[in-house]
PDB file of C-alpha atoms in Angstrom:
ATOM      1  CA  MET A 214      11.113  11.349  -3.568  1.00  0.00           C
ATOM      2  CA  ARG A 215       8.591  13.901  -4.676  1.00  0.00           C
ATOM      3  CA  TYR A 216       6.444  11.974  -7.163  1.00  0.00           C
ATOM      4  CA  THR A 217       5.332   8.363  -7.471  1.00  0.00           C
ATOM      5  CA  TYR A 218       4.815   7.166 -11.046  1.00  0.00           C
ATOM      6  CA  LYS A 219       2.921   4.101 -12.222  1.00  0.00           C
ATOM      7  CA  VAL A 220       4.977   2.744 -15.153  1.00  0.00           C
ATOM      8  CA  ARG A 221       3.899   0.054 -17.651  1.00  0.00           C
ATOM      9  CA  GLU A 222       6.086  -1.228 -20.485  1.00  0.00           C
ATOM     10  CA  LEU A 223       4.395  -1.319 -23.908  1.00  0.00           C
ATOM     11  CA  THR A 224       5.274  -4.275 -26.145  1.00  0.00           C
ATOM     12  CA  PRO A 225       3.860  -4.565 -29.676  1.00  0.00           C
ATOM     13  CA  GLU A 226       2.236  -7.966 -30.328  1.00  0.00           C
ATOM     14  CA  SER A 227       1.092  -7.467 -33.898  1.00  0.00           C
ATOM     15  CA  GLU A 228       0.052  -4.681 -36.234  1.00  0.00           C
ATOM     16  CA  GLY A 229      -2.161  -2.229 -34.352  1.00  0.00           C
ATOM     17  CA  VAL A 230      -2.187  -4.298 -31.138  1.00  0.00           C
ATOM     18  CA  VAL A 231      -0.106  -3.364 -28.098  1.00  0.00           C
ATOM     19  CA  ASP A 232       0.296  -5.429 -24.940  1.00  0.00           C
ATOM     20  CA  VAL A 233       0.441  -3.422 -21.715  1.00  0.00           C
ATOM     21  CA  GLY A 234       2.726  -4.974 -19.128  1.00  0.00           C
ATOM     22  CA  GLU A 235       2.346  -5.134 -15.374  1.00  0.00           C
ATOM     23  CA  ALA A 236       2.456  -1.774 -13.551  1.00  0.00           C
ATOM     24  CA  LYS A 237       5.515  -0.872 -11.466  1.00  0.00           C
ATOM     25  CA  GLN A 238       5.670   1.941  -8.911  1.00  0.00           C
ATOM     26  CA  MET A 239       8.720   4.153  -9.462  1.00  0.00           C
ATOM     27  CA  GLU A 240       9.741   7.310  -7.616  1.00  0.00           C
ATOM     28  CA  ALA A 241      11.604  10.332  -8.987  1.00  0.00           C
ATOM     29  CA  MET A 242      11.924  14.047  -8.377  1.00  0.00           C
ATOM     30  CA  SER A 243      10.746  14.903 -11.904  1.00  0.00           C
ATOM     31  CA  LEU A 244       9.540  13.325 -15.144  1.00  0.00           C
ATOM     32  CA  LYS A 245      12.893  14.123 -16.762  1.00  0.00           C
ATOM     33  CA  LYS A 246      14.776  12.203 -14.046  1.00  0.00           C
ATOM     34  CA  LEU A 247      12.354   9.264 -14.386  1.00  0.00           C
ATOM     35  CA  ARG A 248      12.993   9.134 -18.155  1.00  0.00           C
ATOM     36  CA  ARG A 249      16.739   8.813 -17.455  1.00  0.00           C
ATOM     37  CA  LYS A 250      16.008   5.625 -15.445  1.00  0.00           C
ATOM     38  CA  LEU A 251      14.036   4.029 -18.321  1.00  0.00           C
ATOM     39  CA  ASP A 252      15.417   2.162 -21.351  1.00  0.00           C
ATOM     40  CA  SER A 253      15.594   4.478 -24.382  1.00  0.00           C
ATOM     41  CA  LYS A 254      14.757   1.671 -26.842  1.00  0.00           C
ATOM     42  CA  LYS A 255      11.374   0.846 -25.252  1.00  0.00           C
ATOM     43  CA  GLU A 256       8.080   2.719 -24.891  1.00  0.00           C
ATOM     44  CA  TYR A 257       6.269   3.123 -21.584  1.00  0.00           C
ATOM     45  CA  HIS A 258       2.839   4.245 -20.433  1.00  0.00           C
ATOM     46  CA  ILE A 259       3.037   6.356 -17.270  1.00  0.00           C
ATOM     47  CA  GLU A 260       0.439   7.767 -14.879  1.00  0.00           C
ATOM     48  CA  TYR A 261       0.959  10.286 -12.100  1.00  0.00           C
ATOM     49  CA  THR A 262      -0.504  13.373 -10.416  1.00  0.00           C
ATOM     50  CA  ASN A 263       1.386  16.624 -10.997  1.00  0.00           C
ATOM     51  CA  LYS A 264       2.006  19.414  -8.474  1.00  0.00           C
ATOM     52  CA  LYS A 265      -1.261  21.178  -9.397  1.00  0.00           C
ATOM     53  CA  GLY A 266      -3.268  18.024  -8.688  1.00  0.00           C
ATOM     54  CA  SER A 267      -3.995  17.116 -12.311  1.00  0.00           C
ATOM     55  CA  PHE A 268      -3.880  13.447 -13.301  1.00  0.00           C
ATOM     56  CA  ILE A 269      -1.417  12.841 -16.171  1.00  0.00           C
ATOM     57  CA  SER A 270      -1.395   9.766 -18.407  1.00  0.00           C
ATOM     58  CA  ALA A 271       1.211   9.662 -21.201  1.00  0.00           C
ATOM     59  CA  THR A 272       3.241   7.403 -23.467  1.00  0.00           C
ATOM     60  CA  ILE A 273       6.982   8.112 -23.308  1.00  0.00           C
ATOM     61  CA  SER A 274      10.364   6.537 -23.970  1.00  0.00           C
ATOM     62  CA  GLY A 275      13.555   6.811 -21.970  1.00  0.00           C
ATOM     63  CA  ILE A 276      16.296   9.369 -22.588  1.00  0.00           C
ATOM     64  CA  GLN A 277      19.560   8.042 -23.989  1.00  0.00           C
ATOM     65  CA  GLY A 278      22.518   8.913 -21.754  1.00  0.00           C
ATOM     66  CA  LYS A 279      25.440  11.058 -22.917  1.00  0.00           C
TER      67      LYS A 279
END
């Protein structure tokens, strides 16, 4: 695989407080393909380095299949 992503599931504990789960290493050819592997009903915090060498940290959710 081309990229290795560090994925953490975000779970809301109470109003304004979010618990960050344990990090998992996942591999995919692109961010779009990684989002297809994730559950569309949950939010995730991901970290990775893109092809230009920039560090990316974002909060995303999965893509619902067709």
